[in-house]
Tab-separated table of C-alpha atoms in Angstrom:
chain	number	residue	atom	x	y	z
E	1	UNK	CA	3.250	20.078	-29.533
E	2	UNK	CA	4.384	16.666	-28.382
E	3	UNK	CA	6.217	18.115	-25.378
E	4	UNK	CA	2.856	18.934	-23.771
E	5	UNK	CA	2.108	15.229	-23.295
E	6	UNK	CA	5.403	14.775	-21.401
E	7	UNK	CA	4.994	17.911	-19.257
E	8	UNK	CA	5.623	16.737	-15.680
E	9	UNK	CA	2.581	18.389	-14.015
E	10	UNK	CA	0.325	16.867	-16.666
E	11	UNK	CA	1.970	13.480	-16.136
E	12	UNK	CA	1.272	13.792	-12.428
E	13	UNK	CA	-2.378	14.683	-13.038
E	14	UNK	CA	-2.750	11.778	-15.444
E	15	UNK	CA	-1.104	9.428	-12.969
E	16	UNK	CA	-3.521	10.431	-10.230
E	17	UNK	CA	-6.606	10.360	-12.478
E	18	UNK	CA	-5.911	6.865	-13.784
E	19	UNK	CA	-6.140	5.326	-10.302
E	20	UNK	CA	-8.061	7.926	-8.339
E	21	UNK	CA	-8.653	6.349	-4.945
E	22	UNK	CA	-5.478	4.437	-4.243
E	23	UNK	CA	-2.919	6.578	-5.998
E	24	UNK	CA	-4.309	9.924	-4.856
E	25	UNK	CA	-3.954	8.807	-1.262
E	26	UNK	CA	-0.421	7.647	-1.967
E	27	UNK	CA	0.556	10.997	-3.544
E	28	UNK	CA	-0.919	12.968	-0.645
E	29	UNK	CA	0.776	10.715	1.893
E	30	UNK	CA	4.102	11.149	0.093
E	31	UNK	CA	3.838	14.944	0.068
E	32	UNK	CA	2.736	15.112	3.697
E	33	UNK	CA	5.364	12.711	4.990
E	34	UNK	CA	8.375	14.047	3.094
E	35	UNK	CA	7.242	17.632	3.588
E	36	UNK	CA	6.706	17.011	7.294
E	37	UNK	CA	10.191	15.592	7.813
E	38	UNK	CA	11.715	18.427	5.775
E	39	UNK	CA	9.766	20.986	7.794
E	40	UNK	CA	10.780	19.347	11.055
E	41	UNK	CA	14.474	19.448	10.194
E	42	UNK	CA	14.261	23.069	9.111
E	43	UNK	CA	12.245	23.963	12.211
E	44	UNK	CA	14.802	22.398	14.507
E	45	UNK	CA	17.633	24.240	12.741
E	46	UNK	CA	15.878	27.556	13.366
E	47	UNK	CA	15.135	26.567	16.977
E	48	UNK	CA	18.714	25.450	17.618
E	49	UNK	CA	20.180	28.658	16.205
E	50	UNK	CA	17.999	30.915	18.337
E	51	UNK	CA	17.466	29.010	21.603
E	52	UNK	CA	20.326	26.492	21.838
E	53	UNK	CA	23.088	28.739	20.558
E	54	UNK	CA	24.200	26.384	17.826
E	55	UNK	CA	26.680	27.765	15.339
E	56	UNK	CA	27.588	26.651	11.878
E	57	UNK	CA	29.826	23.851	13.184
E	58	UNK	CA	27.058	22.165	15.181
E	59	UNK	CA	24.519	22.651	12.414
E	60	UNK	CA	26.938	21.139	9.917
E	61	UNK	CA	27.549	18.177	12.225
E	62	UNK	CA	23.808	17.702	12.662
E	63	UNK	CA	23.215	17.720	8.895
E	64	UNK	CA	26.137	15.358	8.215
E	65	UNK	CA	24.977	12.859	10.855
E	66	UNK	CA	21.421	13.022	9.545
E	67	UNK	CA	22.535	12.266	5.976
E	68	UNK	CA	24.966	9.522	6.985
E	69	UNK	CA	22.454	7.765	9.220
E	70	UNK	CA	19.781	7.962	6.534
E	71	UNK	CA	22.015	6.319	3.944
E	72	UNK	CA	23.109	3.622	6.404
E	73	UNK	CA	19.548	2.780	7.404
E	74	UNK	CA	18.461	2.532	3.768
E	75	UNK	CA	21.161	-0.079	3.196
E	76	UNK	CA	20.554	-2.258	6.248
E	77	UNK	CA	16.990	-1.892	7.551
E	78	UNK	CA	15.238	-3.883	4.816
E	79	UNK	CA	17.611	-6.903	4.909
E	80	UNK	CA	17.354	-7.000	8.707
E	81	UNK	CA	13.551	-6.793	8.529
E	82	UNK	CA	13.480	-9.678	6.034
E	83	UNK	CA	15.574	-11.833	8.353
E	84	UNK	CA	13.564	-10.996	11.478
E	85	UNK	CA	10.172	-11.495	9.846
E	86	UNK	CA	11.204	-14.545	7.858
E	87	UNK	CA	9.777	-13.003	4.699
E	88	UNK	CA	10.170	-9.824	2.689
E	89	UNK	CA	7.747	-7.135	3.889
E	90	UNK	CA	5.791	-5.305	1.242
E	91	UNK	CA	6.801	-1.861	-0.001
E	92	UNK	CA	3.652	-0.358	1.498
E	93	UNK	CA	4.437	-1.869	4.895
E	94	UNK	CA	7.986	-0.519	4.770
E	95	UNK	CA	6.692	2.972	3.995
E	96	UNK	CA	4.214	2.826	6.855
E	97	UNK	CA	6.773	1.609	9.377
E	98	UNK	CA	9.517	4.021	8.304
E	99	UNK	CA	7.607	7.138	9.340
E	100	UNK	CA	6.775	5.991	12.864
E	101	UNK	CA	10.264	6.808	14.269
E	102	UNK	CA	10.244	10.436	12.984
E	103	UNK	CA	6.805	10.821	14.546
E	104	UNK	CA	8.238	9.773	17.918
E	105	UNK	CA	11.224	12.102	17.414
E	106	UNK	CA	9.113	15.226	16.894
E	107	UNK	CA	6.766	14.247	19.738
E	108	UNK	CA	9.765	14.030	22.078
E	109	UNK	CA	11.094	17.441	20.991
E	110	UNK	CA	7.694	19.009	21.562
E	111	UNK	CA	7.191	17.432	24.991
E	112	UNK	CA	10.638	17.546	26.612
E	113	UNK	CA	11.860	20.638	28.498
E	114	UNK	CA	14.294	23.016	26.845
E	115	UNK	CA	17.242	21.741	28.907
E	116	UNK	CA	16.834	18.254	27.445
E	117	UNK	CA	16.162	19.330	23.866
E	118	UNK	CA	19.766	19.267	22.691
E	119	UNK	CA	20.465	15.788	24.079
E	120	UNK	CA	17.197	14.459	22.698
E	121	UNK	CA	17.827	15.975	19.274
E	122	UNK	CA	21.267	14.388	18.938
E	123	UNK	CA	20.525	11.109	20.694
E	124	UNK	CA	17.311	10.520	18.776
E	125	UNK	CA	18.780	11.393	15.401
E	126	UNK	CA	18.500	7.759	14.164
E	127	UNK	CA	14.738	8.038	14.675
E	128	UNK	CA	14.594	11.097	12.445
E	129	UNK	CA	16.844	9.507	9.814
E	130	UNK	CA	14.640	6.388	9.672
E	131	UNK	CA	12.209	8.297	7.486
E	132	UNK	CA	14.689	8.004	4.622
E	133	UNK	CA	14.024	4.245	4.519
E	134	UNK	CA	10.617	4.951	3.021
E	135	UNK	CA	11.933	6.641	-0.136
E	136	UNK	CA	13.018	3.528	-2.121
E	137	UNK	CA	9.748	1.789	-1.303
E	138	UNK	CA	7.704	4.872	-2.183
E	139	UNK	CA	9.411	4.848	-5.582
E	140	UNK	CA	8.621	1.153	-5.986
E	141	UNK	CA	4.933	1.785	-5.257
E	142	UNK	CA	4.773	4.525	-7.863
E	143	UNK	CA	6.671	2.361	-10.333
E	144	UNK	CA	4.188	-0.496	-9.889
E	145	UNK	CA	1.342	1.805	-10.871
E	146	UNK	CA	2.566	2.210	-14.461
E	147	UNK	CA	3.360	-0.279	-17.253
E	148	UNK	CA	6.916	-1.064	-18.255
E	149	UNK	CA	6.920	1.215	-21.320
E	150	UNK	CA	5.976	4.231	-19.164
E	151	UNK	CA	8.666	3.862	-16.483
E	152	UNK	CA	10.712	6.775	-17.836
E	153	UNK	CA	7.810	9.189	-17.495
E	154	UNK	CA	7.034	7.698	-14.094
E	155	UNK	CA	10.542	8.404	-12.812
E	156	UNK	CA	10.194	12.033	-13.940
E	157	UNK	CA	6.949	12.306	-11.978
E	158	UNK	CA	8.531	10.797	-8.860
E	159	UNK	CA	11.503	13.182	-9.130
E	160	UNK	CA	9.083	16.105	-9.364
E	161	UNK	CA	7.202	14.865	-6.298
E	162	UNK	CA	10.424	14.553	-4.320
E	163	UNK	CA	11.404	18.135	-5.141
E	164	UNK	CA	8.036	19.661	-4.178
E	165	UNK	CA	8.525	19.474	-0.364
E	166	UNK	CA	11.721	21.504	-0.681
E	167	UNK	CA	9.717	24.267	-2.354
E	168	UNK	CA	6.966	24.672	0.217
E	169	UNK	CA	8.340	23.259	3.500
E	170	UNK	CA	11.142	25.737	4.141
E	171	UNK	CA	9.200	28.992	3.547
E	172	UNK	CA	6.194	27.712	5.507
E	173	UNK	CA	8.346	26.764	8.488
E	174	UNK	CA	10.198	30.069	8.420
E	175	UNK	CA	6.919	31.953	8.382
E	176	UNK	CA	5.463	29.827	11.175
E	177	UNK	CA	8.601	30.201	13.318
E	178	UNK	CA	8.370	33.991	13.159
E	179	UNK	CA	4.774	33.802	14.369
E	180	UNK	CA	5.615	31.401	17.230
E	181	UNK	CA	8.510	33.221	18.903
E	182	UNK	CA	6.522	33.412	22.147
E	183	UNK	CA	5.993	29.635	22.122
E	184	UNK	CA	8.783	28.265	19.926
E	185	UNK	CA	8.300	24.615	20.864
E	186	UNK	CA	5.006	24.664	19.011
E	187	UNK	CA	7.027	24.611	15.785
E	188	UNK	CA	7.500	20.876	16.323
E	189	UNK	CA	3.749	20.326	16.194
E	190	UNK	CA	3.769	21.169	12.482
E	191	UNK	CA	5.847	18.128	11.416
E	192	UNK	CA	4.137	16.048	14.071
E	193	UNK	CA	0.747	16.752	12.518
E	194	UNK	CA	1.770	16.336	8.878
E	195	UNK	CA	3.684	13.086	9.412
E	196	UNK	CA	0.845	11.755	11.562
E	197	UNK	CA	-1.665	12.596	8.820
E	198	UNK	CA	0.520	10.805	6.285
E	199	UNK	CA	0.603	7.667	8.438
E	200	UNK	CA	-3.185	7.739	8.768
E	201	UNK	CA	-3.516	8.019	4.991
E	202	UNK	CA	-1.139	5.119	4.475
E	203	UNK	CA	-3.032	2.985	6.972
E	204	UNK	CA	-6.564	3.850	5.890
E	205	UNK	CA	-6.810	5.507	2.486
E	206	UNK	CA	-4.489	3.214	0.560
E	207	UNK	CA	-5.565	-0.088	2.074
E	208	UNK	CA	-7.053	-0.836	5.496
E	209	UNK	CA	-4.918	-3.817	6.459
E	210	UNK	CA	-2.341	-4.968	8.965
E	211	UNK	CA	0.834	-2.986	9.368
E	212	UNK	CA	3.243	-5.694	8.248
E	213	UNK	CA	3.105	-8.302	5.514
E	214	UNK	CA	-0.314	-7.169	4.305
E	215	UNK	CA	0.682	-7.772	0.679
E	216	UNK	CA	2.201	-10.857	-0.944
E	217	UNK	CA	5.978	-10.458	-0.640
E	218	UNK	CA	7.842	-9.843	-3.833
E	219	UNK	CA	10.257	-12.404	-5.171
E	220	UNK	CA	13.594	-10.751	-4.442
E	221	UNK	CA	15.774	-13.509	-5.888
E	222	UNK	CA	15.625	-14.584	-9.551
E	223	UNK	CA	15.933	-18.287	-8.726
E	224	UNK	CA	12.876	-18.142	-6.464
E	225	UNK	CA	10.903	-16.135	-9.016
E	226	UNK	CA	11.639	-18.700	-11.717
E	227	UNK	CA	10.496	-21.584	-9.549
E	228	UNK	CA	7.312	-19.790	-8.541
E	229	UNK	CA	6.364	-18.567	-12.004
E	230	UNK	CA	7.311	-21.794	-13.786
E	231	UNK	CA	6.460	-24.703	-11.458
E	232	UNK	CA	7.029	-27.246	-14.187
E	233	UNK	CA	10.679	-26.191	-14.239
E	234	UNK	CA	11.288	-28.247	-11.096
E	235	UNK	CA	10.000	-31.351	-12.874
E	236	UNK	CA	12.240	-30.590	-15.843
E	237	UNK	CA	15.252	-30.156	-13.590
E	238	UNK	CA	14.463	-33.472	-11.888
E	239	UNK	CA	14.228	-35.203	-15.239
E	240	UNK	CA	17.565	-33.745	-16.263
E	241	UNK	CA	19.152	-35.067	-13.073
E	242	UNK	CA	17.787	-38.546	-13.783
E	243	UNK	CA	19.096	-38.380	-17.329
E	244	UNK	CA	22.433	-36.810	-16.492
E	245	UNK	CA	24.285	-40.086	-17.099
E	246	UNK	CA	22.493	-40.923	-20.330
E	247	UNK	CA	24.369	-42.281	-23.320
E	248	UNK	CA	23.540	-41.908	-26.994
E	249	UNK	CA	21.560	-44.631	-28.679
E	250	UNK	CA	22.113	-45.938	-32.176
E	251	UNK	CA	25.886	-46.353	-31.983
E	252	UNK	CA	26.697	-42.749	-32.838
E	253	UNK	CA	29.104	-40.868	-30.618
E	254	UNK	CA	26.825	-37.779	-30.808
E	255	UNK	CA	23.522	-39.539	-30.062
E	256	UNK	CA	20.874	-41.515	-31.853
E	257	UNK	CA	19.472	-40.403	-35.217
E	258	UNK	CA	16.477	-38.806	-33.508
E	259	UNK	CA	18.725	-37.011	-31.034
E	260	UNK	CA	17.361	-38.751	-27.918
E	261	UNK	CA	19.417	-39.976	-25.005
E	262	UNK	CA	18.755	-43.181	-23.149
E	263	UNK	CA	18.374	-42.788	-19.350
E	264	UNK	CA	20.410	-44.957	-17.024
E	265	UNK	CA	17.412	-46.954	-15.766
E	266	UNK	CA	16.298	-47.684	-19.337
E	267	UNK	CA	19.817	-48.796	-20.245
E	268	UNK	CA	19.976	-51.157	-17.305
E	269	UNK	CA	16.573	-52.657	-18.136
E	270	UNK	CA	17.546	-53.150	-21.761
E	271	UNK	CA	20.843	-54.748	-20.740
E	272	UNK	CA	19.095	-57.192	-18.411
E	273	UNK	CA	16.628	-58.124	-21.139
E	274	UNK	CA	19.458	-58.725	-23.592
E	275	UNK	CA	21.221	-60.917	-21.019
E	276	UNK	CA	18.042	-62.949	-20.464
E	277	UNK	CA	17.561	-63.370	-24.220
E	278	UNK	CA	21.179	-64.560	-24.571
E	279	UNK	CA	20.683	-67.101	-21.802
E	280	UNK	CA	17.500	-68.395	-23.431
E	281	UNK	CA	19.335	-68.770	-26.765
E	282	UNK	CA	22.141	-70.707	-25.013
E	283	UNK	CA	19.588	-73.007	-23.384
E	284	UNK	CA	17.831	-73.670	-26.709
E	285	UNK	CA	21.162	-74.290	-28.424
E	286	UNK	CA	22.127	-76.778	-25.745
Protein backbone atom coordinates (compact mmCIF):
# COMPACT_ATOMS: atom_id res chain seq x y z
CA UNK A 1 0.00 0.00 0.00
CA UNK A 2 0.87 3.67 -0.03
CA UNK A 3 1.96 3.61 3.61
CA UNK A 4 5.03 1.58 2.62
CA UNK A 5 6.50 4.57 0.78
CA UNK A 6 6.20 6.71 3.94
CA UNK A 7 7.59 4.03 6.28
CA UNK A 8 10.29 5.81 8.30
CA UNK A 9 13.08 3.20 7.92
CA UNK A 10 12.53 3.18 4.16
CA UNK A 11 12.61 6.98 4.12
CA UNK A 12 15.91 6.87 5.96
CA UNK A 13 17.37 4.36 3.50
CA UNK A 14 16.17 6.44 0.57
CA UNK A 15 17.62 9.58 2.12
CA UNK A 16 21.02 7.96 2.52
CA UNK A 17 21.01 6.34 -0.94
CA UNK A 18 20.19 9.57 -2.75
CA UNK A 19 23.37 11.27 -1.53
CA UNK A 20 25.58 8.36 -0.56
CA UNK A 21 28.91 9.93 0.34
CA UNK A 22 27.99 13.14 2.09
CA UNK A 23 24.74 12.18 3.74
CA UNK A 24 25.86 8.74 4.92
CA UNK A 25 28.72 10.36 6.78
CA UNK A 26 26.33 12.88 8.28
CA UNK A 27 23.92 10.16 9.47
CA UNK A 28 26.73 8.13 11.03
CA UNK A 29 28.19 11.21 12.70
CA UNK A 30 24.76 12.10 14.10
CA UNK A 31 24.22 8.63 15.55
CA UNK A 32 27.72 8.45 17.01
CA UNK A 33 27.67 11.92 18.51
CA UNK A 34 24.19 11.86 20.04
CA UNK A 35 24.60 8.25 21.11
CA UNK A 36 27.98 9.03 22.65
CA UNK A 37 26.64 11.92 24.72
CA UNK A 38 23.64 9.85 25.80
CA UNK A 39 25.92 6.97 26.76
CA UNK A 40 28.23 9.29 28.66
CA UNK A 41 25.40 10.76 30.72
CA UNK A 42 24.02 7.33 31.51
CA UNK A 43 27.49 6.03 32.35
CA UNK A 44 28.14 8.86 34.76
CA UNK A 45 24.77 8.29 36.45
CA UNK A 46 25.69 4.65 37.07
CA UNK A 47 29.18 5.65 38.25
CA UNK A 48 27.83 8.34 40.58
CA UNK A 49 25.29 5.98 42.15
CA UNK A 50 27.85 3.28 42.90
CA UNK A 51 31.11 5.14 43.62
CA UNK A 52 30.10 8.69 44.62
CA UNK A 53 27.09 7.79 46.73
CA UNK A 54 24.68 10.01 44.86
CA UNK A 55 21.03 9.59 45.69
CA UNK A 56 17.93 10.54 43.79
CA UNK A 57 18.19 14.19 44.87
CA UNK A 58 21.67 14.69 43.42
CA UNK A 59 20.83 12.75 40.27
CA UNK A 60 17.72 14.86 39.80
CA UNK A 61 19.73 18.05 40.28
CA UNK A 62 22.32 16.84 37.78
CA UNK A 63 19.64 16.06 35.17
CA UNK A 64 17.84 19.38 35.74
CA UNK A 65 21.06 21.41 35.41
CA UNK A 66 22.02 19.49 32.28
CA UNK A 67 18.67 20.20 30.62
CA UNK A 68 18.56 23.85 31.68
CA UNK A 69 22.10 24.55 30.51
CA UNK A 70 21.46 22.82 27.19
CA UNK A 71 18.39 24.95 26.48
CA UNK A 72 20.21 28.14 27.50
CA UNK A 73 23.20 27.41 25.29
CA UNK A 74 20.97 26.66 22.31
CA UNK A 75 19.42 30.11 22.68
CA UNK A 76 22.59 32.16 23.11
CA UNK A 77 25.62 30.40 21.60
CA UNK A 78 24.79 31.01 17.93
CA UNK A 79 24.03 34.76 18.29
CA UNK A 80 27.23 35.22 20.31
CA UNK A 81 29.24 33.30 17.70
CA UNK A 82 27.80 35.49 14.93
CA UNK A 83 28.83 38.64 16.78
CA UNK A 84 32.33 37.40 17.61
CA UNK A 85 33.07 36.09 14.12
CA UNK A 86 31.42 39.00 12.33
CA UNK A 87 29.45 36.58 10.17
CA UNK A 88 27.05 33.69 10.64
CA UNK A 89 28.93 30.38 10.86
CA UNK A 90 27.62 27.54 8.77
CA UNK A 91 25.43 24.79 10.22
CA UNK A 92 28.18 22.24 9.61
CA UNK A 93 30.71 24.37 11.48
CA UNK A 94 28.33 24.76 14.42
CA UNK A 95 27.83 20.99 14.60
CA UNK A 96 31.57 20.37 14.52
CA UNK A 97 32.33 22.93 17.22
CA UNK A 98 29.47 21.90 19.51
CA UNK A 99 30.84 18.42 20.17
CA UNK A 100 34.34 19.51 21.18
CA UNK A 101 33.31 20.55 24.74
CA UNK A 102 31.66 17.17 25.55
CA UNK A 103 34.81 15.48 24.29
CA UNK A 104 36.87 17.49 26.79
CA UNK A 105 34.34 16.71 29.54
CA UNK A 106 34.58 12.94 29.16
CA UNK A 107 38.38 13.11 28.80
CA UNK A 108 38.56 14.96 32.13
CA UNK A 109 36.33 12.40 33.88
CA UNK A 110 38.46 9.56 32.58
CA UNK A 111 41.77 11.17 33.56
CA UNK A 112 41.06 12.83 36.92
CA UNK A 113 41.32 10.90 40.20
CA UNK A 114 38.18 9.68 41.93
CA UNK A 115 38.36 12.41 44.59
CA UNK A 116 38.04 15.11 41.94
CA UNK A 117 35.38 13.40 39.85
CA UNK A 118 32.38 14.93 41.59
CA UNK A 119 33.70 18.49 41.37
CA UNK A 120 34.71 18.01 37.75
CA UNK A 121 31.34 16.52 36.83
CA UNK A 122 29.38 19.43 38.29
CA UNK A 123 31.79 22.21 37.39
CA UNK A 124 32.21 21.03 33.81
CA UNK A 125 28.51 20.49 33.21
CA UNK A 126 28.33 23.41 30.71
CA UNK A 127 30.85 21.53 28.57
CA UNK A 128 28.61 18.48 28.49
CA UNK A 129 25.49 20.56 27.79
CA UNK A 130 27.20 22.30 24.84
CA UNK A 131 26.51 19.23 22.73
CA UNK A 132 22.85 20.24 22.61
CA UNK A 133 23.81 23.25 20.46
CA UNK A 134 24.45 20.89 17.57
CA UNK A 135 20.87 19.59 17.35
CA UNK A 136 19.21 22.57 15.57
CA UNK A 137 22.05 22.73 13.06
CA UNK A 138 21.98 18.97 12.49
CA UNK A 139 18.29 19.33 11.65
CA UNK A 140 19.07 22.18 9.26
CA UNK A 141 21.66 20.05 7.45
CA UNK A 142 19.19 17.22 7.00
CA UNK A 143 16.51 19.67 5.90
CA UNK A 144 18.79 21.13 3.23
CA UNK A 145 19.24 17.69 1.71
CA UNK A 146 15.59 17.42 0.61
CA UNK A 147 13.35 19.61 -1.57
CA UNK A 148 10.64 21.78 -0.07
CA UNK A 149 7.79 19.37 -0.88
CA UNK A 150 9.52 16.56 1.06
CA UNK A 151 10.18 18.45 4.31
CA UNK A 152 7.41 16.63 6.18
CA UNK A 153 8.92 13.23 5.45
CA UNK A 154 12.35 14.64 6.26
CA UNK A 155 11.23 15.76 9.72
CA UNK A 156 9.89 12.25 10.40
CA UNK A 157 13.27 10.80 9.45
CA UNK A 158 15.12 13.25 11.71
CA UNK A 159 12.78 12.45 14.62
CA UNK A 160 13.46 8.75 14.10
CA UNK A 161 17.21 9.39 14.08
CA UNK A 162 17.00 11.38 17.30
CA UNK A 163 15.15 8.55 19.05
CA UNK A 164 17.58 5.81 17.98
CA UNK A 165 20.38 6.69 20.47
CA UNK A 166 17.93 6.30 23.35
CA UNK A 167 17.26 2.74 22.20
CA UNK A 168 20.82 1.47 22.01
CA UNK A 169 22.90 3.76 24.26
CA UNK A 170 21.37 2.92 27.63
CA UNK A 171 21.43 -0.91 27.37
CA UNK A 172 24.95 -0.88 25.91
CA UNK A 173 26.27 1.32 28.72
CA UNK A 174 24.56 -0.78 31.38
CA UNK A 175 26.08 -3.92 29.94
CA UNK A 176 29.53 -2.34 29.66
CA UNK A 177 29.37 -0.98 33.22
CA UNK A 178 28.71 -4.45 34.62
CA UNK A 179 31.77 -5.75 32.79
CA UNK A 180 34.00 -2.88 34.00
CA UNK A 181 33.35 -2.96 37.75
CA UNK A 182 37.05 -3.61 38.38
CA UNK A 183 38.00 -0.52 36.37
CA UNK A 184 34.89 1.67 36.38
CA UNK A 185 36.56 4.79 35.02
CA UNK A 186 36.97 3.02 31.70
CA UNK A 187 33.24 3.56 31.16
CA UNK A 188 34.05 7.15 30.18
CA UNK A 189 36.20 5.92 27.30
CA UNK A 190 33.08 4.71 25.50
CA UNK A 191 31.57 8.19 24.97
CA UNK A 192 35.04 9.60 24.46
CA UNK A 193 35.63 7.25 21.54
CA UNK A 194 32.20 7.60 19.92
CA UNK A 195 32.10 11.41 20.13
CA UNK A 196 35.69 11.58 18.87
CA UNK A 197 34.79 9.35 15.92
CA UNK A 198 31.83 11.59 15.14
CA UNK A 199 34.05 14.67 15.10
CA UNK A 200 36.48 12.94 12.73
CA UNK A 201 33.60 12.06 10.41
CA UNK A 202 32.34 15.62 10.47
CA UNK A 203 35.80 16.98 9.72
CA UNK A 204 36.81 14.48 7.05
CA UNK A 205 33.94 12.47 5.60
CA UNK A 206 31.47 15.29 5.06
CA UNK A 207 33.89 17.91 3.77
CA UNK A 208 37.61 18.34 4.44
CA UNK A 209 37.68 22.07 5.17
CA UNK A 210 38.40 24.57 7.90
CA UNK A 211 36.55 24.30 11.16
CA UNK A 212 34.75 27.64 10.97
CA UNK A 213 33.10 29.52 8.14
CA UNK A 214 33.90 26.82 5.59
CA UNK A 215 30.54 27.34 3.88
CA UNK A 216 28.91 30.54 2.62
CA UNK A 217 26.92 31.93 5.55
CA UNK A 218 23.18 31.81 5.21
CA UNK A 219 21.18 34.99 4.96
CA UNK A 220 19.55 35.13 8.39
CA UNK A 221 17.63 38.37 7.82
CA UNK A 222 14.98 38.77 5.10
CA UNK A 223 16.12 42.29 4.19
CA UNK A 224 19.66 41.07 3.49
CA UNK A 225 18.40 38.08 1.52
CA UNK A 226 16.27 40.33 -0.68
CA UNK A 227 19.17 42.64 -1.44
CA UNK A 228 21.49 39.75 -2.24
CA UNK A 229 19.05 37.79 -4.39
CA UNK A 230 17.65 40.84 -6.19
CA UNK A 231 20.51 43.32 -6.67
CA UNK A 232 18.46 45.47 -8.99
CA UNK A 233 16.13 46.18 -6.07
CA UNK A 234 18.66 48.68 -4.71
CA UNK A 235 18.52 50.61 -7.98
CA UNK A 236 14.73 50.56 -7.86
CA UNK A 237 14.72 51.83 -4.30
CA UNK A 238 17.12 54.62 -5.28
CA UNK A 239 14.89 55.61 -8.16
CA UNK A 240 11.89 55.70 -5.85
CA UNK A 241 13.76 57.99 -3.47
CA UNK A 242 14.59 60.36 -6.33
CA UNK A 243 10.98 60.34 -7.45
CA UNK A 244 9.45 60.57 -3.99
CA UNK A 245 8.48 64.22 -4.51
CA UNK A 246 7.08 63.73 -8.00
CA UNK A 247 3.85 65.39 -9.06
CA UNK A 248 1.33 64.21 -11.62
CA UNK A 249 1.60 65.51 -15.15
CA UNK A 250 -1.28 66.46 -17.39
CA UNK A 251 -3.22 68.55 -14.89
CA UNK A 252 -5.01 65.63 -13.27
CA UNK A 253 -4.95 65.34 -9.50
CA UNK A 254 -4.34 61.56 -9.83
CA UNK A 255 -1.53 61.72 -12.41
CA UNK A 256 -1.09 62.04 -16.13
CA UNK A 257 -3.17 59.99 -18.58
CA UNK A 258 -0.37 57.45 -18.92
CA UNK A 259 0.00 57.20 -15.15
CA UNK A 260 3.58 58.52 -15.01
CA UNK A 261 4.94 60.90 -12.43
CA UNK A 262 7.37 63.68 -13.19
CA UNK A 263 10.56 63.65 -11.04
CA UNK A 264 11.63 66.78 -9.23
CA UNK A 265 14.71 67.36 -11.41
CA UNK A 266 12.63 67.04 -14.58
CA UNK A 267 10.08 69.49 -13.20
CA UNK A 268 12.75 72.02 -12.39
CA UNK A 269 14.31 71.71 -15.85
CA UNK A 270 10.94 72.11 -17.53
CA UNK A 271 10.14 75.14 -15.38
CA UNK A 272 13.44 76.81 -16.27
CA UNK A 273 12.84 76.17 -19.96
CA UNK A 274 9.36 77.66 -19.73
CA UNK A 275 10.79 80.72 -17.97
CA UNK A 276 13.43 81.15 -20.69
CA UNK A 277 10.77 80.82 -23.41
CA UNK A 278 8.62 83.46 -21.67
CA UNK A 279 11.57 85.84 -21.48
CA UNK A 280 12.33 85.33 -25.18
CA UNK A 281 8.68 86.06 -26.04
CA UNK A 282 8.81 89.27 -23.94
CA UNK A 283 11.98 90.35 -25.73
CA UNK A 284 10.45 89.72 -29.17
CA UNK A 285 7.28 91.55 -28.17
CA UNK A 286 9.30 94.53 -27.02
